[in-house]
Short mmCIF file of C-alpha atoms in Angstrom, two decimals:
data_model
loop_
_atom_site.label_atom_id
_atom_site.label_comp_id
_atom_site.label_asym_id
_atom_site.label_seq_id
_atom_site.Cartn_x
_atom_site.Cartn_y
_atom_site.Cartn_z
CA MET A 1294 -70.48 -17.58 48.70
CA ASN A 1295 -67.80 -17.83 45.99
CA LEU A 1296 -65.20 -15.05 46.06
CA LYS A 1297 -65.59 -14.63 42.30
CA THR A 1298 -69.31 -13.90 42.56
CA MET A 1299 -69.05 -11.78 45.70
CA LYS A 1300 -69.82 -8.10 45.30
CA ARG A 1301 -66.88 -5.72 45.27
CA SER A 1302 -68.34 -3.78 48.25
CA THR A 1303 -68.63 -7.01 50.24
CA LYS A 1304 -65.00 -7.91 49.48
CA SER A 1305 -63.91 -4.42 50.53
CA ASN A 1306 -65.88 -4.65 53.78
CA LEU A 1307 -64.40 -8.06 54.59
CA ILE A 1308 -60.90 -6.67 54.04
CA THR A 1309 -61.66 -3.82 56.44
CA PHE A 1310 -62.93 -6.18 59.14
CA GLY A 1311 -59.95 -8.46 58.48
CA ILE A 1312 -57.51 -5.60 59.11
CA VAL A 1313 -59.12 -4.85 62.48
CA ILE A 1314 -59.24 -8.51 63.55
CA CYS A 1315 -55.66 -9.21 62.40
CA PHE A 1316 -54.42 -6.17 64.31
CA TYR A 1317 -56.21 -7.40 67.44
CA ILE A 1318 -54.74 -10.91 67.11
CA LEU A 1319 -51.26 -9.50 66.47
CA VAL A 1320 -51.43 -7.31 69.57
CA GLN A 1321 -52.61 -10.25 71.69
CA ILE A 1322 -49.73 -12.41 70.44
CA LEU A 1323 -47.18 -9.68 71.13
CA SER A 1324 -48.71 -9.08 74.56
CA ALA A 1325 -48.55 -12.77 75.44
CA ALA A 1326 -44.90 -12.85 74.36
CA GLY A 1327 -44.12 -9.79 76.50
CA LEU A 1328 -43.01 -7.73 73.49
CA LEU A 1329 -45.36 -4.77 74.01
CA THR A 1330 -43.97 -1.69 75.73
CA ASN A 1331 -45.98 0.06 78.43
CA SER A 1332 -46.22 3.13 76.21
CA PHE A 1333 -47.75 1.21 73.32
CA SER A 1334 -50.08 -0.72 75.62
CA GLY A 1335 -51.36 2.58 76.97
CA GLN A 1336 -52.14 3.71 73.41
CA LEU A 1337 -54.40 0.76 72.54
CA VAL A 1338 -57.65 2.15 73.95
CA PRO A 1339 -57.02 5.67 72.49
CA ILE A 1340 -56.37 4.00 69.12
CA CYS A 1341 -59.79 2.32 69.25
CA THR A 1342 -61.37 5.58 70.40
CA TYR A 1343 -59.94 7.61 67.54
CA VAL A 1344 -60.78 4.91 65.00
CA ILE A 1345 -64.45 5.06 66.08
CA LEU A 1346 -64.37 8.86 65.95
CA ALA A 1347 -62.78 8.90 62.49
CA ILE A 1348 -65.31 6.41 61.10
CA SER A 1349 -68.26 8.30 62.56
CA LEU A 1350 -67.00 11.71 61.38
CA ASN A 1351 -66.37 10.29 57.90
CA LEU A 1352 -70.06 9.43 57.78
CA THR A 1353 -70.82 13.17 58.06
CA VAL A 1354 -67.90 14.60 56.11
CA GLY A 1355 -67.31 11.91 53.50
CA ILE A 1356 -70.64 10.19 52.94
CA LEU A 1357 -73.03 13.09 53.66
CA GLY A 1358 -70.66 15.79 52.42
CA GLU A 1359 -71.18 18.23 55.32
CA LEU A 1360 -68.28 19.74 57.27
CA SER A 1361 -68.52 19.29 61.05
CA LEU A 1362 -65.99 20.91 63.38
CA GLY A 1363 -67.56 19.97 66.71
CA HIS A 1364 -67.12 16.20 66.89
CA ALA A 1365 -65.26 16.60 70.18
CA GLY A 1366 -68.38 18.28 71.57
CA PHE A 1367 -70.50 15.18 70.95
CA MET A 1368 -67.65 13.08 72.33
CA SER A 1369 -67.63 15.24 75.48
CA VAL A 1370 -71.40 15.03 75.98
CA GLY A 1371 -71.31 11.25 75.67
CA ALA A 1372 -68.25 10.93 77.90
CA PHE A 1373 -69.68 12.97 80.78
CA SER A 1374 -73.17 11.43 80.67
CA GLY A 1375 -71.90 7.85 80.40
CA THR A 1376 -69.21 8.36 83.04
CA LEU A 1377 -71.69 9.97 85.44
CA LEU A 1378 -73.89 6.90 85.15
CA TRP A 1379 -70.89 4.61 85.64
CA VAL A 1380 -69.69 6.47 88.74
CA THR A 1381 -73.21 6.54 90.18
CA ILE A 1382 -74.42 2.97 89.63
CA GLY A 1383 -71.23 1.09 88.76
CA SER A 1384 -70.84 -0.32 92.26
CA SER A 1385 -74.51 -1.17 92.84
CA MET A 1386 -75.11 -3.57 89.93
CA PRO A 1387 -73.15 -6.12 87.88
CA LYS A 1388 -70.30 -4.34 86.11
CA PRO A 1389 -71.09 -5.67 82.59
CA LEU A 1390 -74.66 -4.34 82.86
CA ALA A 1391 -73.51 -0.99 84.28
CA LEU A 1392 -70.90 -0.72 81.52
CA LEU A 1393 -73.48 -1.48 78.84
CA LEU A 1394 -75.83 1.15 80.29
CA ALA A 1395 -73.00 3.70 80.37
CA PHE A 1396 -72.31 3.22 76.65
CA VAL A 1397 -76.01 3.27 75.77
CA VAL A 1398 -76.64 6.45 77.76
CA GLY A 1399 -73.52 8.13 76.38
CA GLY A 1400 -74.52 7.33 72.81
CA LEU A 1401 -78.17 8.35 73.28
CA VAL A 1402 -77.36 11.67 74.94
CA ALA A 1403 -74.82 12.52 72.22
CA GLY A 1404 -77.39 11.52 69.59
CA LEU A 1405 -79.99 13.77 71.24
CA PHE A 1406 -77.63 16.74 71.10
CA GLY A 1407 -76.83 15.83 67.49
CA PHE A 1408 -80.55 15.92 66.71
CA LEU A 1409 -81.02 19.28 68.47
CA VAL A 1410 -78.07 20.79 66.59
CA GLY A 1411 -78.92 19.18 63.26
CA VAL A 1412 -82.65 19.99 63.02
CA PRO A 1413 -82.23 23.75 62.47
CA VAL A 1414 -78.81 23.74 60.80
CA LEU A 1415 -79.09 20.91 58.27
CA ARG A 1416 -81.94 22.73 56.57
CA LEU A 1417 -79.48 25.42 55.54
CA SER A 1418 -76.77 25.30 52.89
CA GLY A 1419 -73.14 26.31 52.94
CA ASP A 1420 -70.81 26.28 55.93
CA TYR A 1421 -73.44 26.86 58.61
CA LEU A 1422 -73.01 23.34 60.00
CA ALA A 1423 -69.27 23.87 60.47
CA ILE A 1424 -69.84 27.19 62.27
CA VAL A 1425 -72.59 25.87 64.55
CA THR A 1426 -70.79 22.62 65.45
CA LEU A 1427 -67.62 24.57 66.19
CA ALA A 1428 -69.59 26.86 68.51
CA PHE A 1429 -71.36 23.86 70.06
CA GLY A 1430 -68.07 22.17 70.94
CA GLU A 1431 -66.67 25.30 72.58
CA ILE A 1432 -69.91 25.99 74.47
CA ILE A 1433 -70.00 22.44 75.85
CA LYS A 1434 -66.36 22.67 76.95
CA ASN A 1435 -66.89 25.98 78.75
CA VAL A 1436 -70.15 24.87 80.39
CA MET A 1437 -68.57 21.67 81.70
CA ASN A 1438 -65.59 23.66 83.02
CA ALA A 1439 -68.00 25.78 85.09
CA CYS A 1440 -70.37 22.97 86.06
CA TYR A 1441 -70.66 21.67 89.65
CA LEU A 1442 -72.92 18.71 90.29
CA GLY A 1443 -73.41 16.81 93.53
CA VAL A 1444 -75.76 14.28 95.06
CA ASP A 1445 -76.89 13.64 98.63
CA ALA A 1446 -79.94 12.27 100.42
CA ASN A 1447 -82.03 15.16 99.10
CA GLY A 1448 -81.18 14.45 95.47
CA LEU A 1449 -79.07 16.24 92.86
CA HIS A 1450 -77.59 19.71 93.40
CA PHE A 1451 -76.32 21.90 90.58
CA SER A 1452 -74.32 25.12 90.53
CA LEU A 1453 -72.24 27.23 88.14
CA LYS A 1454 -70.30 29.02 90.92
CA ASP A 1455 -68.31 26.59 93.08
CA SER A 1456 -68.71 23.35 95.01
CA SER A 1457 -69.66 25.13 98.23
CA SER A 1458 -72.68 26.64 96.45
CA LEU A 1459 -74.18 23.17 96.02
CA GLY A 1460 -75.58 23.37 99.55
CA MET A 1461 -75.05 19.71 100.39
CA THR A 1462 -74.89 18.58 104.00
CA ASP A 1463 -73.32 15.20 103.44
CA GLY A 1464 -73.03 14.03 99.87
CA LYS A 1465 -70.71 13.41 96.94
CA VAL A 1466 -69.53 15.89 94.33
CA LEU A 1467 -69.91 14.25 90.93
CA ILE A 1468 -68.60 17.06 88.69
CA ASN A 1469 -66.20 19.50 90.30
CA GLY A 1470 -65.86 22.31 87.76
CA ALA A 1471 -62.57 22.36 85.85
CA GLN A 1472 -61.42 19.29 87.82
CA GLY A 1473 -64.21 17.33 86.16
CA ILE A 1474 -65.08 13.83 87.35
CA THR A 1475 -62.51 12.12 89.57
CA GLY A 1476 -62.23 8.70 91.16
CA ILE A 1477 -63.37 6.84 88.04
CA THR A 1478 -62.99 3.06 88.19
CA LYS A 1479 -61.23 2.13 84.95
CA ALA A 1480 -63.22 -0.27 82.79
CA SER A 1481 -62.00 0.20 79.20
CA ASN A 1482 -59.62 -2.28 77.61
CA PHE A 1483 -58.38 -3.18 74.14
CA THR A 1484 -60.82 -6.06 73.69
CA LEU A 1485 -63.79 -3.84 74.49
CA GLY A 1486 -62.43 -1.15 72.18
CA THR A 1487 -62.02 -3.64 69.32
CA VAL A 1488 -65.59 -4.89 69.78
CA LEU A 1489 -66.86 -1.30 69.59
CA VAL A 1490 -64.76 -0.62 66.46
CA ILE A 1491 -66.28 -3.68 64.76
CA LEU A 1492 -69.77 -2.62 65.88
CA THR A 1493 -69.21 0.87 64.48
CA LEU A 1494 -68.00 -0.55 61.17
CA LEU A 1495 -70.99 -2.90 60.99
CA VAL A 1496 -73.50 -0.12 61.50
CA VAL A 1497 -71.83 2.48 59.30
CA LEU A 1498 -70.98 0.12 56.42
CA ASN A 1499 -74.49 -1.34 56.43
CA LEU A 1500 -75.93 2.17 56.44
CA VAL A 1501 -73.69 3.27 53.56
CA ASN A 1502 -74.56 0.22 51.45
CA SER A 1503 -78.29 0.38 52.19
CA ARG A 1504 -81.05 2.25 50.37
CA ALA A 1505 -80.74 5.07 52.90
CA GLY A 1506 -77.00 5.21 52.30
CA ARG A 1507 -77.51 5.58 48.55
CA ALA A 1508 -79.97 8.39 49.25
CA ILE A 1509 -77.40 10.10 51.50
CA THR A 1510 -74.73 9.75 48.83
CA SER A 1511 -77.07 11.20 46.19
CA ILE A 1512 -77.67 14.21 48.45
CA ARG A 1513 -73.91 14.70 48.71
CA ASP A 1514 -73.42 14.45 44.94
CA ASN A 1515 -76.32 16.71 43.91
CA GLU A 1516 -78.82 17.92 46.47
CA ILE A 1517 -81.03 19.66 43.91
CA ALA A 1518 -81.35 16.51 41.80
CA ALA A 1519 -82.03 14.40 44.91
CA ARG A 1520 -84.76 16.80 46.00
CA SER A 1521 -86.30 16.79 42.51
CA VAL A 1522 -86.85 13.01 42.60
CA GLY A 1523 -88.60 13.17 45.98
CA ILE A 1524 -85.81 12.22 48.39
CA PRO A 1525 -86.51 13.76 51.85
CA ILE A 1526 -83.29 15.72 52.25
CA THR A 1527 -83.61 16.70 55.92
CA LYS A 1528 -84.57 13.19 57.01
CA TYR A 1529 -81.50 11.53 55.52
CA LYS A 1530 -79.16 14.33 56.55
CA LEU A 1531 -80.38 13.95 60.14
CA MET A 1532 -80.02 10.17 59.94
CA ALA A 1533 -76.34 10.43 59.01
CA PHE A 1534 -75.57 13.29 61.40
CA VAL A 1535 -77.28 11.76 64.44
CA THR A 1536 -75.69 8.34 63.78
CA SER A 1537 -72.30 10.07 63.64
CA ALA A 1538 -73.00 11.85 66.95
CA VAL A 1539 -74.13 8.61 68.65
CA PHE A 1540 -70.86 6.85 67.90
CA ALA A 1541 -68.89 9.94 68.93
CA GLY A 1542 -70.63 9.69 72.32
CA ILE A 1543 -69.82 5.97 72.58
CA ALA A 1544 -66.18 6.74 71.76
CA GLY A 1545 -66.20 9.40 74.49
CA VAL A 1546 -67.34 6.85 77.10
CA LEU A 1547 -64.66 4.39 75.95
CA TYR A 1548 -62.04 7.12 76.24
CA SER A 1549 -63.15 8.41 79.65
CA LEU A 1550 -63.32 4.97 81.29
CA ASN A 1551 -59.67 4.43 80.38
CA TYR A 1552 -58.58 7.06 82.93
CA SER A 1553 -59.21 7.80 86.60
CA SER A 1554 -60.38 11.36 85.90
CA LEU A 1555 -62.27 13.20 83.19
CA VAL A 1556 -61.85 16.91 82.42
CA ALA A 1557 -63.56 19.01 79.75
CA LYS A 1558 -60.33 20.46 78.35
CA LYS A 1559 -59.57 17.09 76.71
CA PHE A 1560 -62.42 17.78 74.27
CA ASP A 1561 -61.41 21.13 72.83
CA TYR A 1562 -61.28 22.48 69.29
CA ASN A 1563 -57.90 20.85 68.65
CA THR A 1564 -59.41 17.41 69.27
CA SER A 1565 -62.08 18.04 66.62
CA ILE A 1566 -59.40 19.15 64.16
CA LEU A 1567 -57.30 16.07 64.94
CA ILE A 1568 -60.25 13.78 64.15
CA LEU A 1569 -60.86 15.71 60.92
CA VAL A 1570 -57.17 15.23 60.02
CA PHE A 1571 -57.62 11.46 60.39
CA VAL A 1572 -60.59 11.59 58.01
CA VAL A 1573 -58.84 13.74 55.41
CA LEU A 1574 -55.58 11.80 55.44
CA GLY A 1575 -57.37 8.45 55.33
CA GLY A 1576 -59.44 9.65 52.40
CA ILE A 1577 -62.77 11.47 52.56
CA GLY A 1578 -65.46 8.83 52.18
CA ASN A 1579 -62.93 5.99 52.62
CA LEU A 1580 -63.85 4.23 55.88
CA ARG A 1581 -60.95 1.77 55.71
CA GLY A 1582 -58.57 4.67 55.23
CA SER A 1583 -60.00 6.32 58.34
CA VAL A 1584 -59.28 3.17 60.36
CA ILE A 1585 -55.68 2.96 59.16
CA ALA A 1586 -54.96 6.70 59.42
CA ALA A 1587 -56.39 6.99 62.94
CA ALA A 1588 -54.39 3.99 64.17
CA ILE A 1589 -51.08 5.05 62.63
CA LEU A 1590 -51.29 8.75 63.47
CA THR A 1591 -52.26 8.02 67.08
CA VAL A 1592 -49.20 5.84 67.61
CA LEU A 1593 -46.74 7.83 65.51
CA PRO A 1594 -46.07 10.70 67.99
CA GLU A 1595 -45.26 8.16 70.72
CA LEU A 1596 -42.94 6.20 68.42
CA LEU A 1597 -41.07 9.40 67.61
CA ARG A 1598 -40.84 10.60 71.21
CA SER A 1599 -37.23 9.44 71.52
CA MET A 1600 -36.23 11.94 68.82
CA ASN A 1601 -37.05 14.87 71.12
CA ASP A 1602 -36.89 18.16 69.18
CA TYR A 1603 -37.34 16.54 65.76
CA ARG A 1604 -40.40 14.50 66.74
CA MET A 1605 -43.10 16.97 65.66
CA LEU A 1606 -41.13 17.94 62.54
CA ILE A 1607 -41.07 14.32 61.37
CA TYR A 1608 -44.74 13.96 62.28
CA ALA A 1609 -45.58 17.02 60.15
CA ILE A 1610 -43.56 15.67 57.22
CA VAL A 1611 -45.40 12.33 57.43
CA LEU A 1612 -48.75 14.15 57.42
CA ILE A 1613 -47.76 16.15 54.32
CA VAL A 1614 -46.52 13.05 52.47
CA VAL A 1615 -49.69 11.11 53.28
CA MET A 1616 -51.84 14.08 52.24
CA ILE A 1617 -50.06 14.28 48.88
CA PHE A 1618 -50.35 10.51 48.38
CA ASN A 1619 -54.07 10.48 49.16
CA GLN A 1620 -55.23 13.77 47.63
CA SER A 1621 -52.90 14.59 44.74
CA PRO A 1622 -54.65 14.01 41.36
CA GLN A 1623 -51.40 12.69 39.86
CA MET A 1624 -50.97 10.14 42.66
CA ILE A 1625 -54.63 9.11 42.39
CA ASP A 1626 -54.23 8.53 38.63
CA LEU A 1627 -51.04 6.55 39.24
CA ARG A 1628 -52.75 4.34 41.84
CA ASN A 1629 -55.70 3.76 39.52
CA LYS A 1630 -53.39 2.76 36.65
CA LEU A 1631 -51.42 0.37 38.88
CA THR A 1632 -54.65 -1.16 40.20
CA ALA A 1633 -56.02 -1.60 36.67
CA ARG A 1634 -52.75 -3.16 35.49
CA PHE A 1635 -52.72 -5.50 38.49
CA ARG A 1636 -56.30 -6.63 37.80
CA LYS A 1637 -55.55 -7.08 34.11
CA GLY A 1638 -52.50 -9.17 34.97
CA ASN A 1639 -54.52 -11.35 37.32
CA SER A 1640 -57.29 -11.88 34.76
CA SER A 1641 -54.80 -12.82 32.02
CA ALA A 1642 -53.01 -15.22 34.39
CA LYS A 1643 -56.32 -16.90 35.23
CA GLY A 1644 -57.12 -17.17 31.50
CA ASN A 1645 -53.77 -18.84 30.82
CA GLN A 1646 -54.38 -21.30 33.67
CA LYS A 1647 -57.75 -22.23 32.19
CA LYS A 1648 -56.16 -22.79 28.77
CA GLY A 1649 -53.48 -24.95 30.35
CA VAL A 1650 -56.08 -27.04 32.15
CA ALA A 1651 -58.03 -27.41 28.93
#
């Protein structure tokens, strides 16, 4: 396909994929040359995790137009379910198959919870979704902190008191309350994370540019008008919300398998707010911006660690500057004018070249 006849959305999508692939290639080159620090290498999987989370949350907040404050809850549900499967069957079958099953189970369980939360709440208007998802995230965190799960020859044992209440004679404790899941065999790496980022982009971008995506966007712009022309509001809201929850669960599995232990306190309210910050700073509805913002803001605190007391101050200043650049009406108008001038300059240059050839 000729670049001149290619749709603008297709060009934009190719640029987004190109940024991800170029970043992966650059990291591999630096790694082969021994130029990556241990600190930065340890941030690669979290970068991929937060990019997936930012893209998936932007589907709910930016494309659907509903505020969700419990994305860490879906991440937690996916992480614990996928990790439980990995710990249980990871040593009894080929690792690639066990890893694939862990991601599938994590995504499906998170999607199921997204469906259960979304069915009653998405029928309402206002900030009900934000309130319910916030409560959902906190409930999941507190339940997992008090959850004890073990397995022995008699099957699974569950308790909300302590590990001794499981009543196992000779078995293995899978979830040990606030200590979570321990003894996890690490399986996540940067290559796997990059593949999942590309998969997330493929699904979300195709959804956004499809007929269903246009219906979702119309609901965001004017729900009354969308309802008046026969668009099933609840169906498309659930489609976007459940898809967002599925990829949050997949991101949770990727995150959990990067460490030797998994605890529920990693998925608290602050994590949900951090993901929302990535979405807002990258631009609400701008998926490429979510990718860039999540990557930069995940690495930035580590890059500033050597500055000790001034690290968080500089981080806050960067957040404010980026917010102004992305959200200020004056800056948006300035960027639009510069873009229009750049396109006009390119078109006039091409016209002059054609005249010269003629």
